[in-house]
JSON list of C-alpha atoms in Angstrom, two decimals:
[
{"chain": "A", "resi": 121, "resn": "MET", "atom": "CA", "xyz": [24.84, 68.12, -14.73]},
{"chain": "A", "resi": 122, "resn": "LYS", "atom": "CA", "xyz": [23.65, 65.25, -16.39]},
{"chain": "A", "resi": 123, "resn": "ALA", "atom": "CA", "xyz": [25.35, 62.85, -18.50]},
{"chain": "A", "resi": 124, "resn": "ARG", "atom": "CA", "xyz": [25.12, 62.14, -22.25]},
{"chain": "A", "resi": 125, "resn": "ARG", "atom": "CA", "xyz": [23.39, 59.40, -23.46]},
{"chain": "A", "resi": 126, "resn": "ARG", "atom": "CA", "xyz": [25.61, 57.49, -25.70]},
{"chain": "A", "resi": 127, "resn": "THR", "atom": "CA", "xyz": [24.29, 57.17, -28.86]},
{"chain": "A", "resi": 128, "resn": "GLY", "atom": "CA", "xyz": [26.61, 55.28, -30.75]},
{"chain": "A", "resi": 129, "resn": "PRO", "atom": "CA", "xyz": [28.15, 51.69, -31.03]},
{"chain": "A", "resi": 130, "resn": "THR", "atom": "CA", "xyz": [30.25, 50.18, -28.20]},
{"chain": "A", "resi": 131, "resn": "ASN", "atom": "CA", "xyz": [34.29, 50.23, -28.06]},
{"chain": "A", "resi": 132, "resn": "VAL", "atom": "CA", "xyz": [33.79, 46.56, -28.63]},
{"chain": "A", "resi": 133, "resn": "VAL", "atom": "CA", "xyz": [31.48, 46.90, -31.72]},
{"chain": "A", "resi": 134, "resn": "LYS", "atom": "CA", "xyz": [33.80, 49.30, -33.19]},
{"chain": "A", "resi": 135, "resn": "ALA", "atom": "CA", "xyz": [36.68, 46.63, -32.97]},
{"chain": "A", "resi": 136, "resn": "LEU", "atom": "CA", "xyz": [34.54, 43.82, -34.29]},
{"chain": "A", "resi": 137, "resn": "VAL", "atom": "CA", "xyz": [34.19, 46.29, -37.34]},
{"chain": "A", "resi": 138, "resn": "HIS", "atom": "CA", "xyz": [37.48, 47.24, -37.62]},
{"chain": "A", "resi": 139, "resn": "ASP", "atom": "CA", "xyz": [38.44, 43.44, -37.88]},
{"chain": "A", "resi": 140, "resn": "ARG", "atom": "CA", "xyz": [35.99, 42.28, -39.96]},
{"chain": "A", "resi": 141, "resn": "ASP", "atom": "CA", "xyz": [36.53, 44.95, -42.57]},
{"chain": "A", "resi": 142, "resn": "GLY", "atom": "CA", "xyz": [40.66, 44.71, -42.43]},
{"chain": "A", "resi": 143, "resn": "GLY", "atom": "CA", "xyz": [41.59, 48.22, -41.05]},
{"chain": "A", "resi": 144, "resn": "ALA", "atom": "CA", "xyz": [40.67, 49.45, -44.43]},
{"chain": "A", "resi": 145, "resn": "CYS", "atom": "CA", "xyz": [37.74, 51.45, -46.23]},
{"chain": "A", "resi": 146, "resn": "VAL", "atom": "CA", "xyz": [34.98, 49.40, -47.61]},
{"chain": "A", "resi": 147, "resn": "ARG", "atom": "CA", "xyz": [35.01, 51.44, -50.60]},
{"chain": "A", "resi": 148, "resn": "CYS", "atom": "CA", "xyz": [38.16, 52.80, -51.38]},
{"chain": "A", "resi": 149, "resn": "GLY", "atom": "CA", "xyz": [40.56, 50.75, -49.74]},
{"chain": "A", "resi": 150, "resn": "THR", "atom": "CA", "xyz": [42.47, 53.61, -48.18]},
{"chain": "A", "resi": 151, "resn": "ARG", "atom": "CA", "xyz": [43.69, 53.36, -44.06]},
{"chain": "A", "resi": 152, "resn": "ASP", "atom": "CA", "xyz": [43.61, 56.83, -43.63]},
{"chain": "A", "resi": 153, "resn": "HIS", "atom": "CA", "xyz": [40.96, 58.70, -41.69]},
{"chain": "A", "resi": 154, "resn": "LEU", "atom": "CA", "xyz": [38.47, 56.06, -41.24]},
{"chain": "A", "resi": 155, "resn": "THR", "atom": "CA", "xyz": [35.50, 56.93, -39.11]},
{"chain": "A", "resi": 156, "resn": "ILE", "atom": "CA", "xyz": [32.12, 53.88, -38.48]},
{"chain": "A", "resi": 157, "resn": "HIS", "atom": "CA", "xyz": [29.15, 54.60, -41.42]},
{"chain": "A", "resi": 158, "resn": "HIS", "atom": "CA", "xyz": [26.04, 53.37, -40.29]},
{"chain": "A", "resi": 159, "resn": "ARG", "atom": "CA", "xyz": [24.18, 51.69, -43.23]},
{"chain": "A", "resi": 160, "resn": "VAL", "atom": "CA", "xyz": [20.70, 52.35, -42.34]},
{"chain": "A", "resi": 161, "resn": "ASN", "atom": "CA", "xyz": [20.79, 56.40, -40.67]},
{"chain": "A", "resi": 162, "resn": "ARG", "atom": "CA", "xyz": [20.28, 56.35, -36.75]},
{"chain": "A", "resi": 163, "resn": "GLY", "atom": "CA", "xyz": [18.11, 59.57, -37.48]},
{"chain": "A", "resi": 164, "resn": "MET", "atom": "CA", "xyz": [18.21, 62.48, -34.88]},
{"chain": "A", "resi": 165, "resn": "GLY", "atom": "CA", "xyz": [19.44, 61.83, -31.36]},
{"chain": "A", "resi": 166, "resn": "GLY", "atom": "CA", "xyz": [19.97, 57.92, -32.39]},
{"chain": "A", "resi": 167, "resn": "ALA", "atom": "CA", "xyz": [17.11, 55.13, -32.87]},
{"chain": "A", "resi": 168, "resn": "ARG", "atom": "CA", "xyz": [15.34, 52.92, -30.44]},
{"chain": "A", "resi": 169, "resn": "GLU", "atom": "CA", "xyz": [15.97, 49.44, -32.59]},
{"chain": "A", "resi": 170, "resn": "GLU", "atom": "CA", "xyz": [18.67, 47.88, -31.13]},
{"chain": "A", "resi": 171, "resn": "TRP", "atom": "CA", "xyz": [20.45, 46.36, -34.02]},
{"chain": "A", "resi": 172, "resn": "ILE", "atom": "CA", "xyz": [20.83, 50.20, -35.18]},
{"chain": "A", "resi": 173, "resn": "ASN", "atom": "CA", "xyz": [24.89, 49.89, -33.43]},
{"chain": "A", "resi": 174, "resn": "GLN", "atom": "CA", "xyz": [25.16, 46.31, -34.33]},
{"chain": "A", "resi": 175, "resn": "ALA", "atom": "CA", "xyz": [27.83, 45.41, -36.67]},
{"chain": "A", "resi": 176, "resn": "HIS", "atom": "CA", "xyz": [26.13, 44.47, -39.77]},
{"chain": "A", "resi": 177, "resn": "ASN", "atom": "CA", "xyz": [24.68, 47.44, -39.60]},
{"chain": "A", "resi": 178, "resn": "LEU", "atom": "CA", "xyz": [28.12, 49.84, -39.09]},
{"chain": "A", "resi": 179, "resn": "LEU", "atom": "CA", "xyz": [30.97, 49.90, -41.83]},
{"chain": "A", "resi": 180, "resn": "LEU", "atom": "CA", "xyz": [34.27, 51.38, -41.85]},
{"chain": "A", "resi": 181, "resn": "VAL", "atom": "CA", "xyz": [34.63, 54.05, -44.07]},
{"chain": "A", "resi": 182, "resn": "CYS", "atom": "CA", "xyz": [37.23, 56.83, -44.44]},
{"chain": "A", "resi": 183, "resn": "THR", "atom": "CA", "xyz": [35.72, 60.20, -44.17]},
{"chain": "A", "resi": 184, "resn": "VAL", "atom": "CA", "xyz": [35.96, 60.92, -47.62]},
{"chain": "A", "resi": 185, "resn": "CYS", "atom": "CA", "xyz": [33.89, 58.13, -48.84]},
{"chain": "A", "resi": 186, "resn": "ASN", "atom": "CA", "xyz": [31.30, 58.73, -45.87]},
{"chain": "A", "resi": 187, "resn": "GLY", "atom": "CA", "xyz": [30.23, 61.95, -47.40]},
{"chain": "A", "resi": 188, "resn": "TRP", "atom": "CA", "xyz": [30.45, 60.64, -50.99]},
{"chain": "A", "resi": 189, "resn": "PHE", "atom": "CA", "xyz": [27.92, 58.26, -49.72]},
{"chain": "A", "resi": 190, "resn": "GLU", "atom": "CA", "xyz": [25.46, 61.02, -49.04]},
{"chain": "A", "resi": 191, "resn": "ASP", "atom": "CA", "xyz": [26.18, 63.13, -52.45]},
{"chain": "A", "resi": 192, "resn": "ASN", "atom": "CA", "xyz": [25.78, 59.38, -54.23]},
{"chain": "A", "resi": 193, "resn": "PRO", "atom": "CA", "xyz": [22.89, 57.83, -52.67]},
{"chain": "A", "resi": 194, "resn": "ARG", "atom": "CA", "xyz": [21.33, 56.16, -55.88]},
{"chain": "A", "resi": 195, "resn": "GLU", "atom": "CA", "xyz": [24.87, 54.36, -56.13]},
{"chain": "A", "resi": 196, "resn": "SER", "atom": "CA", "xyz": [25.20, 53.72, -52.30]},
{"chain": "A", "resi": 197, "resn": "TYR", "atom": "CA", "xyz": [21.78, 52.09, -51.92]},
{"chain": "A", "resi": 198, "resn": "GLU", "atom": "CA", "xyz": [22.88, 49.81, -55.04]},
{"chain": "A", "resi": 199, "resn": "ARG", "atom": "CA", "xyz": [26.02, 48.63, -53.38]},
{"chain": "A", "resi": 200, "resn": "GLY", "atom": "CA", "xyz": [24.76, 48.15, -49.76]},
{"chain": "A", "resi": 201, "resn": "TRP", "atom": "CA", "xyz": [26.40, 51.05, -48.19]},
{"chain": "A", "resi": 202, "resn": "LYS", "atom": "CA", "xyz": [23.50, 52.70, -47.48]},
{"chain": "A", "resi": 203, "resn": "VAL", "atom": "CA", "xyz": [19.99, 50.51, -46.69]},
{"chain": "A", "resi": 204, "resn": "ARG", "atom": "CA", "xyz": [16.84, 51.80, -46.71]},
{"chain": "A", "resi": 205, "resn": "ARG", "atom": "CA", "xyz": [13.88, 51.34, -43.84]},
{"chain": "A", "resi": 206, "resn": "PRO", "atom": "CA", "xyz": [12.03, 48.94, -43.59]},
{"chain": "A", "resi": 207, "resn": "GLN", "atom": "CA", "xyz": [14.77, 47.31, -44.96]},
{"chain": "A", "resi": 208, "resn": "LEU", "atom": "CA", "xyz": [17.20, 45.34, -42.37]},
{"chain": "A", "resi": 209, "resn": "PRO", "atom": "CA", "xyz": [20.90, 45.57, -42.55]},
{"chain": "A", "resi": 210, "resn": "SER", "atom": "CA", "xyz": [21.41, 41.76, -42.52]},
{"chain": "A", "resi": 211, "resn": "GLU", "atom": "CA", "xyz": [19.09, 41.33, -45.72]},
{"chain": "A", "resi": 212, "resn": "VAL", "atom": "CA", "xyz": [20.80, 44.18, -48.12]},
{"chain": "A", "resi": 213, "resn": "LEU", "atom": "CA", "xyz": [24.71, 42.52, -49.68]},
{"chain": "A", "resi": 214, "resn": "VAL", "atom": "CA", "xyz": [27.43, 45.45, -49.02]},
{"chain": "A", "resi": 215, "resn": "MET", "atom": "CA", "xyz": [29.59, 45.87, -51.99]},
{"chain": "A", "resi": 216, "resn": "TYR", "atom": "CA", "xyz": [33.70, 46.05, -50.77]},
{"chain": "A", "resi": 217, "resn": "ALA", "atom": "CA", "xyz": [36.83, 47.50, -52.17]},
{"chain": "A", "resi": 218, "resn": "ASP", "atom": "CA", "xyz": [37.88, 44.20, -53.20]},
{"chain": "A", "resi": 219, "resn": "GLY", "atom": "CA", "xyz": [34.47, 43.80, -55.98]},
{"chain": "A", "resi": 220, "resn": "CYS", "atom": "CA", "xyz": [33.04, 41.36, -54.16]},
{"chain": "A", "resi": 221, "resn": "GLU", "atom": "CA", "xyz": [29.50, 41.21, -52.17]},
{"chain": "A", "resi": 222, "resn": "TYR", "atom": "CA", "xyz": [29.17, 40.46, -48.62]},
{"chain": "A", "resi": 223, "resn": "ARG", "atom": "CA", "xyz": [26.42, 39.55, -45.95]},
{"chain": "A", "resi": 224, "resn": "LEU", "atom": "CA", "xyz": [26.85, 40.92, -42.99]},
{"chain": "A", "resi": 225, "resn": "THR", "atom": "CA", "xyz": [25.82, 39.37, -39.66]},
{"chain": "A", "resi": 226, "resn": "PRO", "atom": "CA", "xyz": [25.15, 41.38, -35.86]},
{"chain": "A", "resi": 227, "resn": "ASP", "atom": "CA", "xyz": [28.33, 39.29, -34.31]},
{"chain": "A", "resi": 228, "resn": "GLY", "atom": "CA", "xyz": [30.81, 40.65, -36.93]},
{"chain": "A", "resi": 229, "resn": "VAL", "atom": "CA", "xyz": [31.38, 38.43, -39.53]},
{"chain": "A", "resi": 230, "resn": "ARG", "atom": "CA", "xyz": [30.91, 38.55, -43.19]},
{"chain": "A", "resi": 231, "resn": "SER", "atom": "CA", "xyz": [30.57, 36.01, -45.87]},
{"chain": "A", "resi": 232, "resn": "THR", "atom": "CA", "xyz": [31.36, 36.34, -49.27]},
{"chain": "A", "resi": 233, "resn": "THR", "atom": "CA", "xyz": [28.09, 35.70, -51.53]},
{"chain": "A", "resi": 234, "resn": "VAL", "atom": "CA", "xyz": [28.71, 36.64, -55.34]},
{"chain": "A", "resi": 235, "resn": "ALA", "atom": "CA", "xyz": [31.56, 38.02, -56.68]},
{"chain": "A", "resi": 236, "resn": "ALA", "atom": "CA", "xyz": [30.78, 40.99, -59.20]},
{"chain": "A", "resi": 237, "resn": "ALA", "atom": "CA", "xyz": [32.26, 41.51, -62.36]},
{"chain": "A", "resi": 238, "resn": "ARG", "atom": "CA", "xyz": [34.65, 43.95, -62.50]}
]
């Protein structure tokens, strides 16, 4: 039997994202039922771009918010939770539950750029 090709992020990258996002959903802040969300969709069966599974394209989110992103695309794109091709995830700021926007890097670092009005 042929082994399945792995198309998702490595365990090391998942740990980077979990640490960067403080073990909480970036949208609502919950610590329950968390999953990794791709800002730029992988497409059917994964994608060939090396960056697709790097930390700047990934967010830690709860399963409720992950579904919400799909049901509310306009706001998801406006807040950087989703990114449209041909933009790269490093070019799009992400709104976190703390009300701040962050720039994400492939090595799992986030830096504050703008405090949003509440």
